[in-house]
Amino acid sequence: MSDQNPNFLNLRGTSMNDASNRNNTGRDIDIARDIVNGTDGFRSESIWINNAQDRMTVTVDTRGKLNGNDRDKAIERLRTKLQQALPRYSVQIRER
């Protein structure tokens, strides 16, 4: 134990195979991106996670196919899908 450098970072929880309780935000972003891109009429632009408030901000492009009431309903369906897949986050969707 005395031969170890105390200044090394604790990297436990940073690998995909580690069974620790640390959240893997990169994997959560990939899941959100897959959900958005798999939903008709949407393409993911950027996805940000604010860990301090457990908030996920998803910017989407509607590809110009949706307008008015249809767009609002589609965004709500997308928000529901994201909330079900990633319940630890409060999801905010922005349109571009």
PDB file of C-alpha atoms in Angstrom:
ATOM      1  CA  MET A   1       0.000   0.000   0.000  1.00  0.00           C
ATOM      2  CA  SER A   2       2.779   2.436   0.750  1.00  0.00           C
ATOM      3  CA  ASP A   3       4.179   2.091  -2.801  1.00  0.00           C
ATOM      4  CA  GLN A   4       1.069   3.578  -4.407  1.00  0.00           C
ATOM      5  CA  ASN A   5       0.938   7.205  -5.444  1.00  0.00           C
ATOM      6  CA  PRO A   6      -1.833   8.969  -3.454  1.00  0.00           C
ATOM      7  CA  ASN A   7      -2.253  11.543  -6.237  1.00  0.00           C
ATOM      8  CA  PHE A   8      -3.694   9.054  -8.759  1.00  0.00           C
ATOM      9  CA  LEU A   9      -7.310   9.613  -9.718  1.00  0.00           C
ATOM     10  CA  ASN A  10      -9.911   7.131  -8.561  1.00  0.00           C
ATOM     11  CA  LEU A  11     -11.101   5.664 -11.868  1.00  0.00           C
ATOM     12  CA  ARG A  12     -13.496   3.148 -10.365  1.00  0.00           C
ATOM     13  CA  GLY A  13     -16.825   3.342 -12.166  1.00  0.00           C
ATOM     14  CA  THR A  14     -15.482   4.751 -15.420  1.00  0.00           C
ATOM     15  CA  SER A  15     -15.390   1.547 -17.462  1.00  0.00           C
ATOM     16  CA  MET A  16     -18.343  -0.199 -19.094  1.00  0.00           C
ATOM     17  CA  ASN A  17     -17.755  -3.445 -17.154  1.00  0.00           C
ATOM     18  CA  ASP A  18     -17.469  -1.856 -13.723  1.00  0.00           C
ATOM     19  CA  ALA A  19     -20.380  -2.768 -11.443  1.00  0.00           C
ATOM     20  CA  SER A  20     -20.216   0.363  -9.275  1.00  0.00           C
ATOM     21  CA  ASN A  21     -23.182   2.658  -8.693  1.00  0.00           C
ATOM     22  CA  ARG A  22     -21.742   5.608 -10.600  1.00  0.00           C
ATOM     23  CA  ASN A  23     -23.973   6.870 -13.422  1.00  0.00           C
ATOM     24  CA  ASN A  24     -22.516   6.552 -16.882  1.00  0.00           C
ATOM     25  CA  THR A  25     -23.732   9.731 -18.567  1.00  0.00           C
ATOM     26  CA  GLY A  26     -22.118   8.851 -21.893  1.00  0.00           C
ATOM     27  CA  ARG A  27     -24.237   5.734 -22.152  1.00  0.00           C
ATOM     28  CA  ASP A  28     -27.354   7.707 -21.138  1.00  0.00           C
ATOM     29  CA  ILE A  29     -26.654  10.203 -23.924  1.00  0.00           C
ATOM     30  CA  ASP A  30     -26.273   7.350 -26.419  1.00  0.00           C
ATOM     31  CA  ILE A  31     -29.614   5.888 -25.318  1.00  0.00           C
ATOM     32  CA  ALA A  32     -31.342   9.264 -25.684  1.00  0.00           C
ATOM     33  CA  ARG A  33     -29.764   9.794 -29.123  1.00  0.00           C
ATOM     34  CA  ASP A  34     -30.963   6.367 -30.288  1.00  0.00           C
ATOM     35  CA  ILE A  35     -34.502   7.095 -29.090  1.00  0.00           C
ATOM     36  CA  VAL A  36     -34.641  10.488 -30.818  1.00  0.00           C
ATOM     37  CA  ASN A  37     -33.174   9.209 -34.091  1.00  0.00           C
ATOM     38  CA  GLY A  38     -35.491   6.181 -34.012  1.00  0.00           C
ATOM     39  CA  THR A  39     -38.574   8.388 -33.725  1.00  0.00           C
ATOM     40  CA  ASP A  40     -40.150   9.440 -37.019  1.00  0.00           C
ATOM     41  CA  GLY A  41     -39.728  13.109 -37.836  1.00  0.00           C
ATOM     42  CA  PHE A  42     -36.862  13.812 -35.421  1.00  0.00           C
ATOM     43  CA  ARG A  43     -33.081  13.928 -35.572  1.00  0.00           C
ATOM     44  CA  SER A  44     -30.924  14.609 -32.524  1.00  0.00           C
ATOM     45  CA  GLU A  45     -28.742  17.712 -32.616  1.00  0.00           C
ATOM     46  CA  SER A  46     -27.196  17.923 -29.155  1.00  0.00           C
ATOM     47  CA  ILE A  47     -27.826  16.302 -25.796  1.00  0.00           C
ATOM     48  CA  TRP A  48     -26.603  17.773 -22.521  1.00  0.00           C
ATOM     49  CA  ILE A  49     -26.851  16.450 -18.984  1.00  0.00           C
ATOM     50  CA  ASN A  50     -26.752  18.766 -15.984  1.00  0.00           C
ATOM     51  CA  ASN A  51     -25.832  16.389 -13.157  1.00  0.00           C
ATOM     52  CA  ALA A  52     -26.371  18.981 -10.453  1.00  0.00           C
ATOM     53  CA  GLN A  53     -30.089  19.102 -11.200  1.00  0.00           C
ATOM     54  CA  ASP A  54     -30.488  15.718 -12.968  1.00  0.00           C
ATOM     55  CA  ARG A  55     -31.783  17.495 -16.057  1.00  0.00           C
ATOM     56  CA  MET A  56     -31.289  16.329 -19.641  1.00  0.00           C
ATOM     57  CA  THR A  57     -31.626  18.908 -22.412  1.00  0.00           C
ATOM     58  CA  VAL A  58     -32.249  17.423 -25.854  1.00  0.00           C
ATOM     59  CA  THR A  59     -32.082  19.621 -28.947  1.00  0.00           C
ATOM     60  CA  VAL A  60     -33.895  18.098 -31.918  1.00  0.00           C
ATOM     61  CA  ASP A  61     -34.400  18.943 -35.563  1.00  0.00           C
ATOM     62  CA  THR A  62     -37.936  18.223 -36.768  1.00  0.00           C
ATOM     63  CA  ARG A  63     -36.723  17.982 -40.371  1.00  0.00           C
ATOM     64  CA  GLY A  64     -39.480  20.393 -41.422  1.00  0.00           C
ATOM     65  CA  LYS A  65     -42.012  17.562 -41.651  1.00  0.00           C
ATOM     66  CA  LEU A  66     -44.046  18.464 -38.582  1.00  0.00           C
ATOM     67  CA  ASN A  67     -45.977  21.635 -37.908  1.00  0.00           C
ATOM     68  CA  GLY A  68     -48.498  23.009 -35.454  1.00  0.00           C
ATOM     69  CA  ASN A  69     -50.528  20.576 -33.388  1.00  0.00           C
ATOM     70  CA  ASP A  70     -48.866  17.488 -34.872  1.00  0.00           C
ATOM     71  CA  ARG A  71     -45.453  18.755 -33.789  1.00  0.00           C
ATOM     72  CA  ASP A  72     -46.617  19.416 -30.231  1.00  0.00           C
ATOM     73  CA  LYS A  73     -48.102  15.923 -29.936  1.00  0.00           C
ATOM     74  CA  ALA A  74     -44.971  14.322 -31.413  1.00  0.00           C
ATOM     75  CA  ILE A  75     -42.731  16.217 -28.977  1.00  0.00           C
ATOM     76  CA  GLU A  76     -44.843  15.056 -26.038  1.00  0.00           C
ATOM     77  CA  ARG A  77     -44.618  11.443 -27.264  1.00  0.00           C
ATOM     78  CA  LEU A  78     -40.851  11.827 -27.595  1.00  0.00           C
ATOM     79  CA  ARG A  79     -40.609  13.299 -24.075  1.00  0.00           C
ATOM     80  CA  THR A  80     -42.633  10.349 -22.735  1.00  0.00           C
ATOM     81  CA  LYS A  81     -40.327   7.850 -24.459  1.00  0.00           C
ATOM     82  CA  LEU A  82     -37.245   9.557 -23.025  1.00  0.00           C
ATOM     83  CA  GLN A  83     -38.747   9.719 -19.522  1.00  0.00           C
ATOM     84  CA  GLN A  84     -39.573   6.007 -19.626  1.00  0.00           C
ATOM     85  CA  ALA A  85     -36.108   5.044 -20.850  1.00  0.00           C
ATOM     86  CA  LEU A  86     -34.197   7.414 -18.546  1.00  0.00           C
ATOM     87  CA  PRO A  87     -36.384   8.065 -15.481  1.00  0.00           C
ATOM     88  CA  ARG A  88     -33.588   9.630 -13.411  1.00  0.00           C
ATOM     89  CA  TYR A  89     -33.602  12.764 -15.594  1.00  0.00           C
ATOM     90  CA  SER A  90     -36.035  15.594 -16.047  1.00  0.00           C
ATOM     91  CA  VAL A  91     -36.154  15.925 -19.844  1.00  0.00           C
ATOM     92  CA  GLN A  92     -36.347  19.281 -21.619  1.00  0.00           C
ATOM     93  CA  ILE A  93     -36.736  19.222 -25.410  1.00  0.00           C
ATOM     94  CA  ARG A  94     -35.665  22.148 -27.559  1.00  0.00           C
ATOM     95  CA  GLU A  95     -36.424  22.458 -31.254  1.00  0.00           C
ATOM     96  CA  ARG A  96     -34.067  23.730 -33.842  1.00  0.00           C
TER      97      ARG A  96
END
